[in-house]
PDB file of C-alpha atoms and ligand atoms in Angstrom:
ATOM      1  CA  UNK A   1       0.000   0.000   0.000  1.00 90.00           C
ATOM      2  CA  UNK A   2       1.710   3.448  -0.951  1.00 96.00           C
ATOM      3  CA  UNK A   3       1.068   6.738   1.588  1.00 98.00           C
ATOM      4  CA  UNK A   4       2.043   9.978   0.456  1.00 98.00           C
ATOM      5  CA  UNK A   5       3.401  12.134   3.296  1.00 98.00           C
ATOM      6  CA  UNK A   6       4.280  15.660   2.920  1.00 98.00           C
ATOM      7  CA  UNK A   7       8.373  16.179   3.473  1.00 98.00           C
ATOM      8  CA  UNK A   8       9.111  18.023   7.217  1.00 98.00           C
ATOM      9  CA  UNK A   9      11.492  18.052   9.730  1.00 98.00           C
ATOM     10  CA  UNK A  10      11.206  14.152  10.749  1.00 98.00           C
ATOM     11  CA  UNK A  11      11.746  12.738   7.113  1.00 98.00           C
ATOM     12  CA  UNK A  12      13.432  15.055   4.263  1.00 98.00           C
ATOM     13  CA  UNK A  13      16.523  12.658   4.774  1.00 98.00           C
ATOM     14  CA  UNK A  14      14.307   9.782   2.622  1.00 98.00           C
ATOM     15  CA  UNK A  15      14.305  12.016  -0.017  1.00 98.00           C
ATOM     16  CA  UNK A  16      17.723  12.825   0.156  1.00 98.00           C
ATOM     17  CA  UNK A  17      18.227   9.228  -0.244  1.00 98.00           C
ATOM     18  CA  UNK A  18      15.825   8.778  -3.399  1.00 98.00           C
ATOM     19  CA  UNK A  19      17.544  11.718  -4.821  1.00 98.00           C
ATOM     20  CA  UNK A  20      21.207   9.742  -4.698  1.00 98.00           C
ATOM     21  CA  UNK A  21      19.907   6.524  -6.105  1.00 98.00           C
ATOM     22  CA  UNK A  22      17.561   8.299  -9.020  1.00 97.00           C
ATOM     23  CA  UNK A  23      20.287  11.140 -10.049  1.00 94.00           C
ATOM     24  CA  UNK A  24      23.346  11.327 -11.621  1.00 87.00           C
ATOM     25  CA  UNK A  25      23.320  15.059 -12.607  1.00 86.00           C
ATOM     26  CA  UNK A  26      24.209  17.540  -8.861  1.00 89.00           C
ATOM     27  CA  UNK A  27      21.750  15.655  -6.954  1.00 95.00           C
ATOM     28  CA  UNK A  28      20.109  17.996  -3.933  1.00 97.00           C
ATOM     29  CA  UNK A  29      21.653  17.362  -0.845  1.00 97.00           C
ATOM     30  CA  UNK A  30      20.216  16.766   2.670  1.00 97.00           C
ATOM     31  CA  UNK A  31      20.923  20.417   3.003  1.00 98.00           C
ATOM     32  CA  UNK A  32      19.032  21.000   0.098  1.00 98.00           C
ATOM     33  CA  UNK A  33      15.885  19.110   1.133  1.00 98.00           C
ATOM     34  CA  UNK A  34      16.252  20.531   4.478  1.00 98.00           C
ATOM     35  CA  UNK A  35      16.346  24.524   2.760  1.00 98.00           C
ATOM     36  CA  UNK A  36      13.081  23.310   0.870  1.00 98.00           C
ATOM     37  CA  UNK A  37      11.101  23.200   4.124  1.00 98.00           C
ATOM     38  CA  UNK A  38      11.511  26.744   4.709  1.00 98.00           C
ATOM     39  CA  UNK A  39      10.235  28.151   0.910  1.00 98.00           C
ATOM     40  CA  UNK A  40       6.789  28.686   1.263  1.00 97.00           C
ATOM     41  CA  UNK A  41       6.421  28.084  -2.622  1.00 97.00           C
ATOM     42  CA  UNK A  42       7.603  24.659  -1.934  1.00 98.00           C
ATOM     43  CA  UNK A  43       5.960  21.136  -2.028  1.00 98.00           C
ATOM     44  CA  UNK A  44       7.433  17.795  -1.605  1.00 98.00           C
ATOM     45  CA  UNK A  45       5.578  14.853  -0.963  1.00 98.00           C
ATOM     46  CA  UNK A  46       7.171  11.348  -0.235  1.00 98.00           C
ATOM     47  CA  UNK A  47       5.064   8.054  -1.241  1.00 98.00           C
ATOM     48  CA  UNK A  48       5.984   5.566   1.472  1.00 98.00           C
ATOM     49  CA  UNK A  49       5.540   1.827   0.396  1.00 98.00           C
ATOM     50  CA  UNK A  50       4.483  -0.480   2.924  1.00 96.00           C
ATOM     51  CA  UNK A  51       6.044   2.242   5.122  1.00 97.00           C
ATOM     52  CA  UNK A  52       9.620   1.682   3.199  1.00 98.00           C
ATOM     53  CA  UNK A  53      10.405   5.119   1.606  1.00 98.00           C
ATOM     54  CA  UNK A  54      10.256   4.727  -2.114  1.00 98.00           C
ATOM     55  CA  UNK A  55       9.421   8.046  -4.241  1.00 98.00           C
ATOM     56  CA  UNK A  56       9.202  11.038  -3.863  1.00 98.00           C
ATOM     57  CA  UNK A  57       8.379  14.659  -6.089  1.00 98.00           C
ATOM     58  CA  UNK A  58       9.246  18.203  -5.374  1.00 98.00           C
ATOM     59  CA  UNK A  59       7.492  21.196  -7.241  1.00 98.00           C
ATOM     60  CA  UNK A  60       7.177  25.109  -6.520  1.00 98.00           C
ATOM     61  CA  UNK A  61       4.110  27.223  -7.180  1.00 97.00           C
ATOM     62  CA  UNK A  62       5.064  30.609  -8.824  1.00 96.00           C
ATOM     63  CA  UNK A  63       1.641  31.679 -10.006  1.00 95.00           C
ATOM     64  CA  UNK A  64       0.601  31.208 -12.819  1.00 95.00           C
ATOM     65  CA  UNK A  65       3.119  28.589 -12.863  1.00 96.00           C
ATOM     66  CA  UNK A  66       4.611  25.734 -11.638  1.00 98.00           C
ATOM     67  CA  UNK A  67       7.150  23.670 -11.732  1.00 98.00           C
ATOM     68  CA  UNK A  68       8.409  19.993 -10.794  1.00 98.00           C
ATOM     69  CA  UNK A  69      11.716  19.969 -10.152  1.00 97.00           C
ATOM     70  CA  UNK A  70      12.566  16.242  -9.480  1.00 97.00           C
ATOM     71  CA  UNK A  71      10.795  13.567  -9.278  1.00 98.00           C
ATOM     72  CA  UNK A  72      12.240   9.953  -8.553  1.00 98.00           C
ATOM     73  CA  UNK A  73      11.505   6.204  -7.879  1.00 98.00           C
ATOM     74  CA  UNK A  74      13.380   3.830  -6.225  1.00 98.00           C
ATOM     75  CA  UNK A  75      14.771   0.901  -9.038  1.00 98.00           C
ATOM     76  CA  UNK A  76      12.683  -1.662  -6.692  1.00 98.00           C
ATOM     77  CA  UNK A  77       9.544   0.064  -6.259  1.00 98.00           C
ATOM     78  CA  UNK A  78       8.934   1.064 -10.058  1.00 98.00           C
ATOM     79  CA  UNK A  79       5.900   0.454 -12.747  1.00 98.00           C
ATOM     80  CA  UNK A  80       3.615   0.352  -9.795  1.00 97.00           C
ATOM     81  CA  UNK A  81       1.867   3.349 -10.425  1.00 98.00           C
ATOM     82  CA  UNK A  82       4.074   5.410  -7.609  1.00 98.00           C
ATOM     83  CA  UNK A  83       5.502   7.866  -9.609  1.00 98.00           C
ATOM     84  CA  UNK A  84       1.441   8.434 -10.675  1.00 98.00           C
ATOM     85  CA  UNK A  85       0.590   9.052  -7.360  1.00 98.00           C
ATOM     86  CA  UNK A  86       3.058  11.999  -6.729  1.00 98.00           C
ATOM     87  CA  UNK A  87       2.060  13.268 -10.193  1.00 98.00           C
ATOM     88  CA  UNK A  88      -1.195  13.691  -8.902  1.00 97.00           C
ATOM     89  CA  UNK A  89      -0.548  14.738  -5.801  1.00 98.00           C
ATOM     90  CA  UNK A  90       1.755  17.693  -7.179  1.00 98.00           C
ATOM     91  CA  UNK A  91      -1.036  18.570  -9.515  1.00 97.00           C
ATOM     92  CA  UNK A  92      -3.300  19.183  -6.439  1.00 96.00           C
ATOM     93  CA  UNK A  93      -1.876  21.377  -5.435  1.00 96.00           C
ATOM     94  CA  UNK A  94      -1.113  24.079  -7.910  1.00 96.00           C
ATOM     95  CA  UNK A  95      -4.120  26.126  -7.333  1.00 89.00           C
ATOM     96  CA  UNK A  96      -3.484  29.270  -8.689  1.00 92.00           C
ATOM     97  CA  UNK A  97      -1.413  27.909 -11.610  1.00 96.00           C
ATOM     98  CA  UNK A  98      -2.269  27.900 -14.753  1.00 95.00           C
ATOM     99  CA  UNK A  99       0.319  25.078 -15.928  1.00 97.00           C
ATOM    100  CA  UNK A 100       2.788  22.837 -14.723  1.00 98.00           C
ATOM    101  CA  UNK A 101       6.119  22.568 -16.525  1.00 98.00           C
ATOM    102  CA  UNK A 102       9.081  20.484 -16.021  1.00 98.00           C
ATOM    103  CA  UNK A 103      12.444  19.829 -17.842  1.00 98.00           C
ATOM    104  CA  UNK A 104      12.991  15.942 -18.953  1.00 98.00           C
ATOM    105  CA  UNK A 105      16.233  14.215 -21.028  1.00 97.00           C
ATOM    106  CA  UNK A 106      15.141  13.618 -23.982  1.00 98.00           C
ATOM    107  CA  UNK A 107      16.606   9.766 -23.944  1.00 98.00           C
ATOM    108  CA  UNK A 108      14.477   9.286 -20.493  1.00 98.00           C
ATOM    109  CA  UNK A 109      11.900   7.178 -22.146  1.00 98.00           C
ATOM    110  CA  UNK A 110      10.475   5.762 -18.774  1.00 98.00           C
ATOM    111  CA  UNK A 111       9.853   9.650 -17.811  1.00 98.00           C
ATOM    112  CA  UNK A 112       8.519  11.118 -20.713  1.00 98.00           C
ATOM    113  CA  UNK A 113       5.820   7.821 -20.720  1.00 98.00           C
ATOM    114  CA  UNK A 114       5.108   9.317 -17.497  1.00 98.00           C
ATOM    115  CA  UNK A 115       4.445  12.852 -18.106  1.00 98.00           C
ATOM    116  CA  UNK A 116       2.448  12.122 -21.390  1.00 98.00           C
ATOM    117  CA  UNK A 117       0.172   9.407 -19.585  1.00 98.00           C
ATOM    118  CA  UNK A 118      -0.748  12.387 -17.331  1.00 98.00           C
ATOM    119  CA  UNK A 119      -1.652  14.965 -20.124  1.00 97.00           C
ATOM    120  CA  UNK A 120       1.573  16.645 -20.485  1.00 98.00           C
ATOM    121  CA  UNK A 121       3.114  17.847 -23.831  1.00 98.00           C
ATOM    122  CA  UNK A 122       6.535  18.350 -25.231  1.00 98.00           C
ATOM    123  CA  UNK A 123       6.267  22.781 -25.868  1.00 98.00           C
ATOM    124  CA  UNK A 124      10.294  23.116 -26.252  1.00 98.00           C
ATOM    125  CA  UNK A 125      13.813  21.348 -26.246  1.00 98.00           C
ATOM    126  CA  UNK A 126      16.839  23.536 -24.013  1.00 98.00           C
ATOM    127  CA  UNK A 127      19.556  22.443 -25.927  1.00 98.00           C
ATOM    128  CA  UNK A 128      22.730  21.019 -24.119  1.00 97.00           C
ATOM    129  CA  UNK A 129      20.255  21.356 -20.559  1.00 96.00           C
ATOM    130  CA  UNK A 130      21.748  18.324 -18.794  1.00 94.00           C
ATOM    131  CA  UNK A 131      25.031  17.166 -17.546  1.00 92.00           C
ATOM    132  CA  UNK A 132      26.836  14.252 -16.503  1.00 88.00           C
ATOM    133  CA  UNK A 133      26.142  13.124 -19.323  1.00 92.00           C
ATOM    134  CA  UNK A 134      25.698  16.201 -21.498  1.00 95.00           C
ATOM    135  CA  UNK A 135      21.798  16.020 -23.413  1.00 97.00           C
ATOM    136  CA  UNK A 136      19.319  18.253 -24.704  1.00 98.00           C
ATOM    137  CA  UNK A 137      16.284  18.291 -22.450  1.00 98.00           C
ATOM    138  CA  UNK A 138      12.551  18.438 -23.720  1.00 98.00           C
ATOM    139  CA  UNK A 139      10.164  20.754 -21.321  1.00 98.00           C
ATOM    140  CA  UNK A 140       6.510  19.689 -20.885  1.00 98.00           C
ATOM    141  CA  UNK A 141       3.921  21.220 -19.857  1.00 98.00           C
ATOM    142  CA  UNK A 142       0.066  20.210 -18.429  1.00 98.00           C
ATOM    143  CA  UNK A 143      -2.338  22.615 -19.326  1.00 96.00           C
ATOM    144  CA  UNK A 144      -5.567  23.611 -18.121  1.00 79.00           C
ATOM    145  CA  UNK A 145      -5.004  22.310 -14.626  1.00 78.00           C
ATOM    146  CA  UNK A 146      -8.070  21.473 -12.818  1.00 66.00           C
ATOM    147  CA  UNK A 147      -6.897  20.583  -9.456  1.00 47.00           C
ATOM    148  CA  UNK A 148      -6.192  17.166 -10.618  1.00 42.00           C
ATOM    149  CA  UNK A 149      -4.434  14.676 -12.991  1.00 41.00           C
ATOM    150  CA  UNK A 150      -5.829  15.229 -16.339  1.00 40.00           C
ATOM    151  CA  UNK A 151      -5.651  11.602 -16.804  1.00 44.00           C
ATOM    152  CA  UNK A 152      -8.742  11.161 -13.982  1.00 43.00           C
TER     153      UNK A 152
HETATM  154  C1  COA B 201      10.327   7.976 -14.267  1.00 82.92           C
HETATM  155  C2  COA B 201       9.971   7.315 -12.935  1.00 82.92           C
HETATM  156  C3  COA B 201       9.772   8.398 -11.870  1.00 82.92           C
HETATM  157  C4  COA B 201       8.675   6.509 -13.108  1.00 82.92           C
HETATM  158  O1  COA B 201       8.320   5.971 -11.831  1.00 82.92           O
HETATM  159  P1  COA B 201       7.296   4.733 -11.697  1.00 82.92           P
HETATM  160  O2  COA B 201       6.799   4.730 -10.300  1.00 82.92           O
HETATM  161  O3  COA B 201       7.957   3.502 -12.191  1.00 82.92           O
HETATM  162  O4  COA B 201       6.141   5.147 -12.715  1.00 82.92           O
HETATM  163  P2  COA B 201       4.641   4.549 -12.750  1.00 82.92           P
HETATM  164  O5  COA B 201       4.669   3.111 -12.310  1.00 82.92           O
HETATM  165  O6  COA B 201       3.736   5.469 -12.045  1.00 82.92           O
HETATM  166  O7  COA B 201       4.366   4.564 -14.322  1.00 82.92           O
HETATM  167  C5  COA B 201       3.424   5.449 -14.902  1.00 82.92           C
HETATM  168  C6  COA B 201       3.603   5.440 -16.403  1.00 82.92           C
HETATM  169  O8  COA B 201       4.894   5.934 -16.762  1.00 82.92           O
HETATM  170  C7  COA B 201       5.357   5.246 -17.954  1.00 82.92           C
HETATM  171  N1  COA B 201       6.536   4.455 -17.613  1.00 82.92           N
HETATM  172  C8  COA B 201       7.064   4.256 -16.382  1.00 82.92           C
HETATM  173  N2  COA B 201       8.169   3.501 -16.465  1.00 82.92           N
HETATM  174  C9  COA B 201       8.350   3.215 -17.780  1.00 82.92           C
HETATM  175  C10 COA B 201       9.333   2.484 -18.494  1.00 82.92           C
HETATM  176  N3  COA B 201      10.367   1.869 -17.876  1.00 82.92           N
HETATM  177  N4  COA B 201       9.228   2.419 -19.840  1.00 82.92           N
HETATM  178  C11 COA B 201       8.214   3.024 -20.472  1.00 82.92           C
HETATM  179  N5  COA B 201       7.226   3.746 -19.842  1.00 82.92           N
HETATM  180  C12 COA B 201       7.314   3.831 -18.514  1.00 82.92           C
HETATM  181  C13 COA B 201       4.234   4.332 -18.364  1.00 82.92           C
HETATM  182  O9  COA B 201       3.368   5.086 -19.219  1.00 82.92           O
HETATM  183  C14 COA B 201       3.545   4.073 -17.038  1.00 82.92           C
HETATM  184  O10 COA B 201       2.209   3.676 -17.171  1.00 82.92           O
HETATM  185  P3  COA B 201       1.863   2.091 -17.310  1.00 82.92           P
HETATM  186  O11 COA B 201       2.531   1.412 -16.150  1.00 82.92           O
HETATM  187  O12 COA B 201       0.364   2.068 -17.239  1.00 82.92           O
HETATM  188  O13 COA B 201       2.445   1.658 -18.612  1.00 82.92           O
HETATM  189  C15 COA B 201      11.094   6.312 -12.495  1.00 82.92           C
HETATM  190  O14 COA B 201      11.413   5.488 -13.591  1.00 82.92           O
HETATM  191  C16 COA B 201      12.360   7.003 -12.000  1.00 82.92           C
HETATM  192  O15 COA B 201      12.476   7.353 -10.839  1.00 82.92           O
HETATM  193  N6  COA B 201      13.359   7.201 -12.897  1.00 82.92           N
HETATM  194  C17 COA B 201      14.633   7.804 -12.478  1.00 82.92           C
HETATM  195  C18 COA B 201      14.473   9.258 -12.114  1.00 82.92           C
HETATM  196  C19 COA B 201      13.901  10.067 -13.261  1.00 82.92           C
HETATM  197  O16 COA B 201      14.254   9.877 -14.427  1.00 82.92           O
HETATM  198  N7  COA B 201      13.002  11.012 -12.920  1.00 82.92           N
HETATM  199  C20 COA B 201      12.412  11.912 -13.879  1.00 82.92           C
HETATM  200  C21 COA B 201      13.298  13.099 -14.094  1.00 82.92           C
HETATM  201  S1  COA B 201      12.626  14.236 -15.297  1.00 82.92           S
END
């Protein structure tokens, strides 16, 4: 059974953890996490699997956008619908936004799946985005958001 917790004090260090396993390219810190808690534009929500920490997804409202910075799933916890869970759950809570954008490599197949299952489109490329390894990243964006996943 998968719970989705909102990060605080007690457990940003789980998705510190996710964050080493999931990225390659300047992964946040613990101190990073830890800063998060005190932006007030700031949401991260950790999905909790059979209580064993196993996703989680960080986004910022800036009206009329927003924006998911990271999102992640543990190798032994994917294609169970986690990583659709904090989609949602980022989605509800953008009131006040118009759109959600994020940036995605353009060879991260298992992503992209992702974001276009839940409505998103490609709008633009940023050329030479990523490092470690160097690629080109797409941005998506879901329109028209509605308080929830446009794939409800
Ligand atoms: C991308 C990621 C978050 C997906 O997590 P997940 O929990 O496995 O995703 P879900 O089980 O919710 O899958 C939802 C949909 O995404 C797509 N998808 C997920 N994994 C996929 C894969 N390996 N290949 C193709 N499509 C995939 C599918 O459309 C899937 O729906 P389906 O299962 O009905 O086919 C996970 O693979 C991950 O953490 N990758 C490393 C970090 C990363 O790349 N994050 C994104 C940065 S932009």
């Amino acid at each position: 059974m998968t719970e989705l917790i909102p990060m605080n004090e007690q457990n940003y260090r789980d998705a510190a953890a996710i964050e080493q396993v999931c990225f390659t390219d300047d992964p946040w810190s613990e101190a990073q996490f830890a800063e998060e808690l005190s932006l007030d534009f700031s949401r991260t929500f950790i999905a909790y699997f059979d209580g064993r920490a196993a996703g989680f997804v960080n986004v910022w409202l800036t009206p009329p956008l927003a924006i998911i910075n990271n999102i992640g799933v543990l190798p032994e916890f994917r294609r169970q619908g986690i990583a659709s869970e904090l989609i949602k759950a980022a989605v509800s809570v953008c009131e006040g936004c118009s759109s959600l954008s994020l940036e995605v490599r353009v060879s991260n197949e298992p992503a992209i799946g992702l974001y276009k299952k839940h409505g998103f489109s490609q709008v633009g490329l940023r050329k030479r985005f990523y490092s470690n390894p160097r690629e080109d990243a797409y941005i998506m964006t879901l329109f028209k958001l509605k308080g929830e996943s446009a794939n409800d």
